[in-house]
Amino acid sequence: MMLKNLALFLGVMLLLALPVSASQFPDRLPSITKEEAESLGLILTFGQGGGGWEGSNFVNFVQDFMCANHSQDVTNYIRVAATYYTDNEAVELFNGLLKDLPNYTDYEYDMTDDYGQKIGVEFCHYEFDSGRNYVSLKSFCGKRYLDGTGFTGVTHTYDVLANDHYLVSAKVEYLVGANACNLEGLAPVLLNLYLSRIPNSTVRVPVNSSVAVPESPEVPPKGLSPDAAKRMAETKEGLKALGEKWGSFVVVKTPRGDVIRVINSNPGYSGDSSALGWKAKYYGNKALDTFIDQVANYLPKPLGLFKDYFKADKDVNIFSDSEAVKKTAKDLHVDEKSASFYNDMSDIENREKAMSPYKNAVPSKIETKPIEVVLNSMGVAIKKTLAQDYRWEFETTAKIAIRYKKAGMKYRDIIRNTIDEMRDTTTGMHRVNMMNRNSKGDFNDQEARIRFYLNRLYEEGVI
């Protein structure tokens, strides 16, 4: 009897020592079908699950949706994501959102050019909402330039706690004026459809079927001031005028207003000047450089030494920004993307200009011409390599950022993780050291360049 009681006592103690599981993983997380998405005018573009491995406390599933007739040039989308936790982590995360999201504050600060002149403002406006077991944060962020151009990107995220174990979210991202359907109104519809499939879940988010149309002249764009709406209308008129120069334009009617598409059906027009006019300007400028070199020989010595300053100032006045990119691309034999980054960040031209008086002080003779040609070719090769390295760094940054975006990260997290990964994988590379040495201003630090690339990707609607 004593041995029996001892065995019973040890058995009970052993059971108490075993870990207790709060709940088991569901057999399968709910999902929204392709047919259901199509019935709402959407297409299912991505679906993937994760977690559930041995030792993990969660399993998740993510789906992305886009407008059925979306433009290939923009990445406006809705993402519905659900995570099931076996413990109380869902409750803790939701309480953290409930505490942190109301603390987002609006901001607006000036943007300046390389000379410190104000060119516009960058801004963000936040709207927070909450209800029974849900929180919502909507942001309007963008840039407004003094010339009347600019853009506004909207991100609206809903987070819902269901049955204390499900954390479900719906996030919609789009550029104002670039939507082919009402993504803003469809996001809560998709979320509620998903929530209805979670057993015993009664929580729902409010659905607003009358979302403001950003481009509608009758309804002021939500989040934009009357002045911004006026500038938007002026921009549309400018696009129509540009379309008339390039060939034609079409106005596409969408649920969110008019989208103007410029059609370049005139191959002889390249934006700032005709193809023939561009060639005449480029080669005429070359001839003018040669003429300045010859005239400099007859100028007083101190004045002639600064001929490269005259040529640089001449180029600034002759070529527009877009033409300067084309000129660099042709001079260095690189694509225009590489040339654009080179013009924005390289410091080689400034150094050459600063050293030019000393170089010009050395007499040029027939015997030295071969050496001058070789040195000039080497200089072009270095510039070409630098331009191509900027393009490589940009594309490497883009691949990493897009991967983090597809993982569902927020913009600020994408920035932080992309910078960290770029540092871990590229620090010490010869090409990175070369860019650090030959870039101007803040761009001699890789982090500043990465942030510049990420801003470019944001403006292009990639992230």
Short mmCIF file of C-alpha atoms in Angstrom, two decimals:
data_model
loop_
_atom_site.label_atom_id
_atom_site.label_comp_id
_atom_site.label_asym_id
_atom_site.label_seq_id
_atom_site.Cartn_x
_atom_site.Cartn_y
_atom_site.Cartn_z
CA MET A 1 0.00 0.00 0.00
CA MET A 2 2.84 2.33 0.87
CA LEU A 3 4.60 1.59 -2.43
CA LYS A 4 1.33 2.22 -4.32
CA ASN A 5 0.87 5.64 -2.68
CA LEU A 6 4.50 6.52 -3.43
CA ALA A 7 4.07 5.60 -7.10
CA LEU A 8 0.87 7.70 -7.31
CA PHE A 9 2.63 10.68 -5.69
CA LEU A 10 5.57 10.49 -8.11
CA GLY A 11 3.19 10.21 -11.07
CA VAL A 12 1.30 13.34 -10.06
CA MET A 13 4.54 15.27 -9.53
CA LEU A 14 5.78 14.20 -12.97
CA LEU A 15 2.61 15.44 -14.62
CA LEU A 16 2.89 18.79 -12.84
CA ALA A 17 6.45 19.15 -14.09
CA LEU A 18 5.49 18.73 -17.75
CA PRO A 19 5.01 21.95 -19.82
CA VAL A 20 1.45 23.01 -20.41
CA SER A 21 0.45 24.07 -23.92
CA ALA A 22 -2.07 26.90 -24.06
CA SER A 23 -3.57 25.59 -27.33
CA GLN A 24 -2.64 23.64 -30.42
CA PHE A 25 -2.17 25.02 -33.93
CA PRO A 26 -5.35 25.07 -36.03
CA ASP A 27 -5.42 22.53 -38.87
CA ARG A 28 -5.49 25.35 -41.39
CA LEU A 29 -5.71 29.14 -41.25
CA PRO A 30 -8.60 30.76 -43.12
CA SER A 31 -7.99 32.37 -46.51
CA ILE A 32 -9.77 34.41 -49.17
CA THR A 33 -10.31 32.58 -52.45
CA LYS A 34 -9.36 33.81 -55.89
CA GLU A 35 -13.03 33.85 -56.92
CA GLU A 36 -14.02 35.97 -53.90
CA ALA A 37 -11.29 38.49 -54.73
CA GLU A 38 -12.43 38.67 -58.36
CA SER A 39 -16.02 39.30 -57.27
CA LEU A 40 -14.74 42.49 -55.59
CA GLY A 41 -12.77 43.62 -58.64
CA LEU A 42 -9.44 42.43 -57.22
CA ILE A 43 -6.85 39.83 -58.16
CA LEU A 44 -4.94 37.61 -55.76
CA THR A 45 -1.23 38.20 -56.47
CA PHE A 46 0.52 36.49 -53.55
CA GLY A 47 -0.19 33.93 -50.86
CA GLN A 48 2.21 32.27 -48.45
CA GLY A 49 2.27 30.80 -44.97
CA GLY A 50 4.96 30.27 -42.38
CA GLY A 51 5.72 29.20 -38.82
CA GLY A 52 4.39 26.09 -37.15
CA TRP A 53 7.76 24.36 -36.93
CA GLU A 54 8.89 22.50 -33.83
CA GLY A 55 9.44 24.88 -30.95
CA SER A 56 7.63 27.85 -32.54
CA ASN A 57 4.61 29.46 -30.95
CA PHE A 58 2.93 30.77 -34.09
CA VAL A 59 1.71 30.00 -37.58
CA ASN A 60 0.80 32.68 -40.12
CA PHE A 61 -0.63 33.25 -43.59
CA VAL A 62 -0.32 36.29 -45.89
CA GLN A 63 -2.27 37.26 -49.02
CA ASP A 64 -1.78 40.25 -51.34
CA PHE A 65 -4.45 41.77 -53.60
CA MET A 66 -4.34 44.38 -56.36
CA CYS A 67 -6.91 46.04 -58.59
CA ALA A 68 -7.82 43.82 -61.55
CA ASN A 69 -6.96 46.61 -64.02
CA HIS A 70 -3.99 47.99 -62.08
CA SER A 71 -1.15 49.80 -63.79
CA GLN A 72 2.18 47.98 -64.05
CA ASP A 73 3.92 51.23 -63.09
CA VAL A 74 2.57 51.35 -59.53
CA THR A 75 2.44 48.85 -56.68
CA ASN A 76 -0.78 49.85 -54.92
CA TYR A 77 -2.05 46.83 -52.99
CA ILE A 78 -3.93 45.37 -50.02
CA ARG A 79 -2.23 42.85 -47.73
CA VAL A 80 -4.24 40.65 -45.38
CA ALA A 81 -2.12 38.79 -42.82
CA ALA A 82 -3.14 36.52 -39.97
CA THR A 83 -0.98 35.03 -37.22
CA TYR A 84 -2.14 32.44 -34.72
CA TYR A 85 -0.19 32.27 -31.44
CA THR A 86 -0.39 29.31 -29.06
CA ASP A 87 0.30 31.52 -26.05
CA ASN A 88 -0.72 35.06 -25.03
CA GLU A 89 1.69 36.85 -27.42
CA ALA A 90 -1.20 38.02 -29.62
CA VAL A 91 -2.71 39.86 -26.65
CA GLU A 92 0.65 41.40 -25.73
CA LEU A 93 1.33 42.58 -29.28
CA PHE A 94 -2.16 44.05 -29.64
CA ASN A 95 -1.84 45.91 -26.32
CA GLY A 96 1.51 47.25 -27.54
CA LEU A 97 -0.14 48.61 -30.71
CA LEU A 98 -2.94 50.13 -28.65
CA LYS A 99 -0.30 51.94 -26.59
CA ASP A 100 2.12 52.99 -29.35
CA LEU A 101 -0.02 53.96 -32.36
CA PRO A 102 -1.73 57.02 -30.75
CA ASN A 103 1.74 58.52 -30.22
CA TYR A 104 2.41 59.08 -33.93
CA THR A 105 2.61 62.84 -34.51
CA ASP A 106 2.33 64.91 -37.68
CA TYR A 107 5.44 66.56 -39.07
CA GLU A 108 6.46 68.85 -41.90
CA TYR A 109 9.95 70.07 -42.70
CA ASP A 110 11.65 71.93 -45.52
CA MET A 111 13.53 70.25 -48.34
CA THR A 112 16.53 72.08 -49.78
CA ASP A 113 18.78 71.66 -52.79
CA ASP A 114 22.58 71.38 -52.79
CA TYR A 115 22.83 75.15 -52.35
CA GLY A 116 20.59 75.30 -49.29
CA GLN A 117 17.64 76.83 -51.17
CA LYS A 118 14.18 75.62 -50.19
CA ILE A 119 12.58 73.52 -52.92
CA GLY A 120 9.55 72.19 -51.04
CA VAL A 121 8.36 70.37 -47.94
CA GLU A 122 8.15 66.75 -46.83
CA PHE A 123 5.20 65.91 -44.59
CA CYS A 124 3.25 63.20 -42.77
CA HIS A 125 -0.25 63.36 -41.26
CA TYR A 126 -1.61 60.53 -39.04
CA GLU A 127 -5.14 59.51 -38.09
CA PHE A 128 -5.70 56.97 -35.30
CA ASP A 129 -8.88 55.05 -34.55
CA SER A 130 -9.78 52.16 -32.25
CA GLY A 131 -12.76 50.08 -31.19
CA ARG A 132 -13.57 46.73 -29.61
CA ASN A 133 -10.46 44.63 -30.20
CA TYR A 134 -9.22 46.63 -33.20
CA VAL A 135 -6.89 49.57 -33.86
CA SER A 136 -6.38 51.56 -37.04
CA LEU A 137 -3.65 53.96 -38.18
CA LYS A 138 -3.83 55.93 -41.41
CA SER A 139 -0.94 58.03 -42.70
CA PHE A 140 -0.74 60.59 -45.48
CA CYS A 141 2.94 61.14 -46.33
CA GLY A 142 4.56 62.81 -49.30
CA LYS A 143 6.42 65.73 -50.77
CA ARG A 144 5.22 69.10 -52.10
CA TYR A 145 7.57 71.08 -54.32
CA LEU A 146 7.45 74.81 -54.87
CA ASP A 147 6.92 74.29 -58.61
CA GLY A 148 3.52 72.75 -57.85
CA THR A 149 4.49 69.11 -58.32
CA GLY A 150 4.56 66.45 -55.65
CA PHE A 151 2.90 63.26 -54.46
CA THR A 152 1.03 61.83 -51.47
CA GLY A 153 1.21 58.20 -50.41
CA VAL A 154 -1.46 56.70 -48.15
CA THR A 155 -0.96 53.74 -45.82
CA HIS A 156 -3.94 52.51 -43.81
CA THR A 157 -3.44 49.57 -41.43
CA TYR A 158 -6.07 47.72 -39.39
CA ASP A 159 -4.98 45.34 -36.58
CA VAL A 160 -7.53 43.04 -34.94
CA LEU A 161 -7.30 40.71 -31.93
CA ALA A 162 -9.62 37.71 -32.34
CA ASN A 163 -10.24 35.05 -29.68
CA ASP A 164 -7.06 36.10 -27.83
CA HIS A 165 -4.91 33.96 -30.16
CA TYR A 166 -5.38 35.48 -33.65
CA LEU A 167 -3.74 38.76 -34.64
CA VAL A 168 -5.19 39.71 -38.03
CA SER A 169 -4.24 42.80 -40.06
CA ALA A 170 -5.18 44.45 -43.32
CA LYS A 171 -2.87 47.06 -44.83
CA VAL A 172 -3.60 49.13 -47.90
CA GLU A 173 -0.91 51.22 -49.61
CA TYR A 174 -1.42 53.49 -52.60
CA LEU A 175 -0.36 56.73 -54.22
CA VAL A 176 -3.10 59.33 -54.32
CA GLY A 177 -4.49 59.57 -57.83
CA ALA A 178 -2.95 56.29 -59.02
CA ASN A 179 -5.62 53.78 -57.98
CA ALA A 180 -7.52 51.76 -60.56
CA CYS A 181 -10.14 50.74 -57.97
CA ASN A 182 -11.30 51.65 -54.46
CA LEU A 183 -8.57 49.91 -52.43
CA GLU A 184 -9.30 52.10 -49.41
CA GLY A 185 -12.90 50.92 -49.23
CA LEU A 186 -12.15 47.28 -50.06
CA ALA A 187 -9.49 46.71 -47.36
CA PRO A 188 -11.97 46.52 -44.41
CA VAL A 189 -14.32 44.42 -46.54
CA LEU A 190 -11.59 41.83 -47.10
CA LEU A 191 -10.61 41.96 -43.42
CA ASN A 192 -14.18 41.36 -42.22
CA LEU A 193 -14.55 38.51 -44.71
CA TYR A 194 -11.46 36.91 -43.20
CA LEU A 195 -12.58 37.52 -39.60
CA SER A 196 -15.92 35.83 -40.33
CA ARG A 197 -14.03 32.58 -40.95
CA ILE A 198 -12.30 32.47 -37.58
CA PRO A 199 -14.32 30.20 -35.27
CA ASN A 200 -16.38 32.07 -32.68
CA SER A 201 -15.01 35.47 -33.77
CA THR A 202 -17.47 38.35 -33.58
CA VAL A 203 -15.11 41.32 -33.89
CA ARG A 204 -15.46 43.42 -37.07
CA VAL A 205 -14.01 46.73 -38.30
CA PRO A 206 -16.20 49.55 -39.62
CA VAL A 207 -16.69 49.70 -43.39
CA ASN A 208 -16.97 53.09 -45.08
CA SER A 209 -18.45 52.72 -48.53
CA SER A 210 -18.13 56.43 -49.37
CA VAL A 211 -14.39 56.96 -49.47
CA ALA A 212 -13.33 60.40 -50.73
CA VAL A 213 -12.14 60.53 -54.35
CA PRO A 214 -8.73 62.27 -54.35
CA GLU A 215 -8.97 63.70 -57.86
CA SER A 216 -12.63 64.69 -57.81
CA PRO A 217 -13.10 68.47 -58.17
CA GLU A 218 -16.38 68.25 -56.23
CA VAL A 219 -14.92 66.40 -53.22
CA PRO A 220 -11.67 67.85 -51.78
CA PRO A 221 -8.98 65.18 -51.40
CA LYS A 222 -8.87 63.94 -47.83
CA GLY A 223 -5.57 64.78 -46.21
CA LEU A 224 -4.76 67.51 -48.79
CA SER A 225 -5.16 71.21 -48.33
CA PRO A 226 -7.12 73.30 -50.88
CA ASP A 227 -3.79 74.65 -52.16
CA ALA A 228 -2.50 71.11 -52.69
CA ALA A 229 -5.70 70.18 -54.53
CA LYS A 230 -5.24 73.24 -56.73
CA ARG A 231 -1.63 72.26 -57.47
CA MET A 232 -2.81 68.76 -58.33
CA ALA A 233 -5.27 70.19 -60.86
CA GLU A 234 -2.48 72.32 -62.36
CA THR A 235 -0.27 69.23 -62.60
CA LYS A 236 -3.00 67.42 -64.53
CA GLU A 237 -3.22 70.31 -66.98
CA GLY A 238 0.56 70.20 -67.32
CA LEU A 239 0.42 66.49 -68.14
CA LYS A 240 -2.14 67.17 -70.84
CA ALA A 241 0.10 69.86 -72.33
CA LEU A 242 3.06 67.47 -72.20
CA GLY A 243 0.96 64.82 -73.95
CA GLU A 244 0.21 67.25 -76.77
CA LYS A 245 3.95 67.78 -77.27
CA TRP A 246 4.85 64.09 -77.07
CA GLY A 247 2.02 62.93 -79.32
CA SER A 248 -1.21 62.45 -77.37
CA PHE A 249 -2.76 61.67 -74.01
CA VAL A 250 -5.75 59.74 -72.71
CA VAL A 251 -7.89 60.33 -69.63
CA VAL A 252 -8.77 57.09 -67.83
CA LYS A 253 -11.89 57.29 -65.67
CA THR A 254 -11.49 55.36 -62.40
CA PRO A 255 -13.56 55.13 -59.22
CA ARG A 256 -11.05 57.47 -57.57
CA GLY A 257 -11.05 60.08 -60.34
CA ASP A 258 -9.24 60.80 -63.59
CA VAL A 259 -5.85 59.31 -64.40
CA ILE A 260 -3.97 61.02 -67.23
CA ARG A 261 -1.65 58.84 -69.31
CA VAL A 262 0.82 60.53 -71.64
CA ILE A 263 1.48 58.61 -74.88
CA ASN A 264 4.82 59.27 -76.58
CA SER A 265 3.75 58.62 -80.16
CA ASN A 266 6.17 61.21 -81.54
CA PRO A 267 9.60 59.49 -81.75
CA GLY A 268 11.28 62.77 -82.61
CA TYR A 269 10.41 64.31 -79.25
CA SER A 270 12.44 63.24 -76.20
CA GLY A 271 11.18 65.60 -73.53
CA ASP A 272 13.33 68.74 -73.55
CA SER A 273 14.30 68.87 -77.21
CA SER A 274 13.93 66.84 -80.37
CA ALA A 275 16.35 64.01 -81.08
CA LEU A 276 17.99 66.11 -83.80
CA GLY A 277 18.04 69.18 -81.55
CA TRP A 278 19.68 67.20 -78.78
CA LYS A 279 22.48 65.98 -81.06
CA ALA A 280 23.07 69.51 -82.32
CA LYS A 281 23.23 70.82 -78.76
CA TYR A 282 25.57 68.03 -77.58
CA TYR A 283 28.08 68.24 -80.42
CA GLY A 284 27.79 72.02 -80.60
CA ASN A 285 28.76 72.13 -76.94
CA LYS A 286 31.79 69.93 -77.69
CA ALA A 287 32.89 72.38 -80.39
CA LEU A 288 32.37 75.25 -77.96
CA ASP A 289 34.63 73.53 -75.41
CA THR A 290 37.37 73.28 -78.03
CA PHE A 291 36.92 76.95 -78.93
CA ILE A 292 37.23 77.94 -75.23
CA ASP A 293 40.45 75.89 -74.96
CA GLN A 294 41.92 77.76 -77.94
CA VAL A 295 40.80 81.20 -76.76
CA ALA A 296 42.23 80.53 -73.28
CA ASN A 297 45.72 80.43 -74.78
CA TYR A 298 45.40 84.11 -75.71
CA LEU A 299 43.90 85.31 -72.42
CA PRO A 300 45.95 86.75 -69.57
CA LYS A 301 47.62 83.86 -67.72
CA PRO A 302 45.60 83.93 -64.47
CA LEU A 303 42.31 84.14 -66.39
CA GLY A 304 43.15 81.35 -68.84
CA LEU A 305 43.94 78.94 -66.04
CA PHE A 306 40.28 78.97 -64.97
CA LYS A 307 38.86 77.98 -68.37
CA ASP A 308 37.35 74.77 -66.92
CA TYR A 309 35.20 76.89 -64.59
CA PHE A 310 33.80 78.72 -67.64
CA LYS A 311 33.06 75.43 -69.37
CA ALA A 312 31.32 73.98 -66.30
CA ASP A 313 29.18 77.11 -65.87
CA LYS A 314 28.34 76.98 -69.58
CA ASP A 315 27.12 73.37 -69.29
CA VAL A 316 24.82 74.25 -66.39
CA ASN A 317 23.15 76.97 -68.46
CA ILE A 318 22.95 74.99 -71.71
CA PHE A 319 21.62 71.65 -70.46
CA SER A 320 18.51 71.04 -68.35
CA ASP A 321 18.65 68.43 -65.57
CA SER A 322 17.35 65.64 -67.80
CA GLU A 323 19.67 66.68 -70.64
CA ALA A 324 22.62 66.74 -68.22
CA VAL A 325 21.87 63.09 -67.42
CA LYS A 326 21.84 62.24 -71.13
CA LYS A 327 25.11 64.12 -71.61
CA THR A 328 26.77 62.20 -68.76
CA ALA A 329 25.45 58.92 -70.12
CA LYS A 330 26.94 59.67 -73.53
CA ASP A 331 30.25 60.97 -72.14
CA LEU A 332 30.78 57.94 -69.88
CA HIS A 333 29.10 55.33 -72.10
CA VAL A 334 26.67 54.22 -69.38
CA ASP A 335 22.88 53.97 -69.10
CA GLU A 336 20.88 56.99 -67.96
CA LYS A 337 20.06 55.47 -64.55
CA SER A 338 23.77 55.18 -63.74
CA ALA A 339 24.37 58.67 -65.13
CA SER A 340 21.61 60.12 -62.95
CA PHE A 341 23.14 58.67 -59.78
CA TYR A 342 26.59 59.87 -60.88
CA ASN A 343 25.34 63.44 -61.36
CA ASP A 344 23.58 63.40 -57.98
CA MET A 345 26.40 61.97 -55.87
CA SER A 346 29.82 62.05 -57.54
CA ASP A 347 32.42 64.57 -56.37
CA ILE A 348 34.97 63.86 -59.11
CA GLU A 349 33.84 66.76 -61.32
CA ASN A 350 34.22 69.23 -58.44
CA ARG A 351 37.70 67.94 -57.65
CA GLU A 352 38.77 68.14 -61.27
CA LYS A 353 37.48 71.70 -61.47
CA ALA A 354 39.37 72.67 -58.30
CA MET A 355 42.59 71.14 -59.66
CA SER A 356 42.18 72.53 -63.17
CA PRO A 357 44.13 75.80 -62.62
CA TYR A 358 47.20 73.77 -61.59
CA LYS A 359 46.78 71.35 -64.48
CA ASN A 360 46.31 74.18 -66.99
CA ALA A 361 49.46 75.89 -65.70
CA VAL A 362 51.52 73.00 -67.13
CA PRO A 363 52.34 73.74 -70.81
CA SER A 364 50.82 71.28 -73.31
CA LYS A 365 53.25 70.17 -76.01
CA ILE A 366 53.19 67.69 -78.87
CA GLU A 367 55.43 65.36 -76.86
CA THR A 368 52.99 65.30 -73.94
CA LYS A 369 49.82 64.71 -76.01
CA PRO A 370 49.95 60.87 -75.83
CA ILE A 371 50.30 61.03 -72.04
CA GLU A 372 47.39 63.49 -71.81
CA VAL A 373 45.19 61.18 -73.92
CA VAL A 374 46.01 58.18 -71.72
CA LEU A 375 45.34 60.12 -68.50
CA ASN A 376 42.06 61.43 -69.88
CA SER A 377 40.97 57.91 -70.86
CA MET A 378 41.84 56.64 -67.40
CA GLY A 379 39.76 59.44 -65.87
CA VAL A 380 36.74 58.49 -68.02
CA ALA A 381 37.17 54.82 -67.04
CA ILE A 382 37.17 55.71 -63.34
CA LYS A 383 34.04 57.84 -63.75
CA LYS A 384 32.30 55.08 -65.71
CA THR A 385 33.15 52.53 -63.01
CA LEU A 386 31.84 54.86 -60.30
CA ALA A 387 28.56 55.44 -62.18
CA GLN A 388 28.07 51.69 -62.64
CA ASP A 389 28.87 51.10 -58.96
CA TYR A 390 26.13 53.55 -57.95
CA ARG A 391 23.70 51.58 -60.12
CA TRP A 392 24.86 48.28 -58.55
CA GLU A 393 24.44 49.68 -55.04
CA PHE A 394 20.98 50.98 -55.89
CA GLU A 395 19.81 47.65 -57.33
CA THR A 396 21.26 45.72 -54.38
CA THR A 397 19.42 48.04 -52.00
CA ALA A 398 16.20 47.64 -54.01
CA LYS A 399 16.31 43.83 -53.89
CA ILE A 400 16.74 43.83 -50.11
CA ALA A 401 14.06 46.49 -49.52
CA ILE A 402 11.52 44.73 -51.75
CA ARG A 403 12.14 41.46 -49.90
CA TYR A 404 11.41 43.16 -46.58
CA LYS A 405 8.33 44.85 -48.04
CA LYS A 406 6.95 41.49 -49.17
CA ALA A 407 7.56 40.22 -45.64
CA GLY A 408 5.00 42.80 -44.47
CA MET A 409 7.34 45.23 -42.73
CA LYS A 410 6.48 48.88 -42.22
CA TYR A 411 8.41 51.56 -44.08
CA ARG A 412 10.57 52.58 -41.12
CA ASP A 413 11.45 48.91 -40.45
CA ILE A 414 12.32 48.41 -44.12
CA ILE A 415 14.75 51.34 -43.91
CA ARG A 416 16.44 50.11 -40.73
CA ASN A 417 16.77 46.47 -41.82
CA THR A 418 17.93 47.35 -45.34
CA ILE A 419 20.68 49.63 -43.99
CA ASP A 420 21.80 46.95 -41.53
CA GLU A 421 21.89 44.20 -44.15
CA MET A 422 23.73 46.37 -46.68
CA ARG A 423 26.36 47.17 -44.05
CA ASP A 424 26.74 43.51 -43.10
CA THR A 425 27.09 42.28 -46.68
CA THR A 426 28.99 45.07 -48.47
CA THR A 427 31.20 46.82 -45.89
CA GLY A 428 34.86 46.55 -46.93
CA MET A 429 34.14 45.95 -50.61
CA HIS A 430 36.47 47.81 -52.97
CA ARG A 431 33.59 49.35 -54.91
CA VAL A 432 31.95 50.61 -51.67
CA ASN A 433 35.23 52.16 -50.52
CA MET A 434 35.58 53.78 -53.94
CA MET A 435 32.12 55.33 -53.67
CA ASN A 436 32.89 56.55 -50.15
CA ARG A 437 36.07 58.28 -51.38
CA ASN A 438 34.60 59.85 -54.51
CA SER A 439 31.12 60.95 -53.42
CA LYS A 440 30.27 64.49 -52.38
CA GLY A 441 28.80 65.79 -49.15
CA ASP A 442 26.85 63.32 -47.06
CA PHE A 443 26.97 60.77 -49.88
CA ASN A 444 30.53 59.81 -48.87
CA ASP A 445 28.80 57.70 -46.20
CA GLN A 446 27.06 54.54 -47.43
CA GLU A 447 24.07 54.97 -45.11
CA ALA A 448 23.26 58.36 -46.69
CA ARG A 449 23.38 56.79 -50.15
CA ILE A 450 21.13 53.91 -49.07
CA ARG A 451 18.59 56.35 -47.64
CA PHE A 452 18.73 58.29 -50.93
CA TYR A 453 18.04 55.07 -52.87
CA LEU A 454 15.17 54.16 -50.54
CA ASN A 455 13.62 57.61 -51.03
CA ARG A 456 13.90 57.11 -54.79
CA LEU A 457 12.20 53.69 -54.49
CA TYR A 458 9.46 55.24 -52.35
CA GLU A 459 8.88 58.02 -54.88
CA GLU A 460 8.67 55.42 -57.66
CA GLY A 461 6.07 53.47 -55.67
CA VAL A 462 8.27 50.38 -55.32
CA ILE A 463 8.24 50.32 -51.50
#
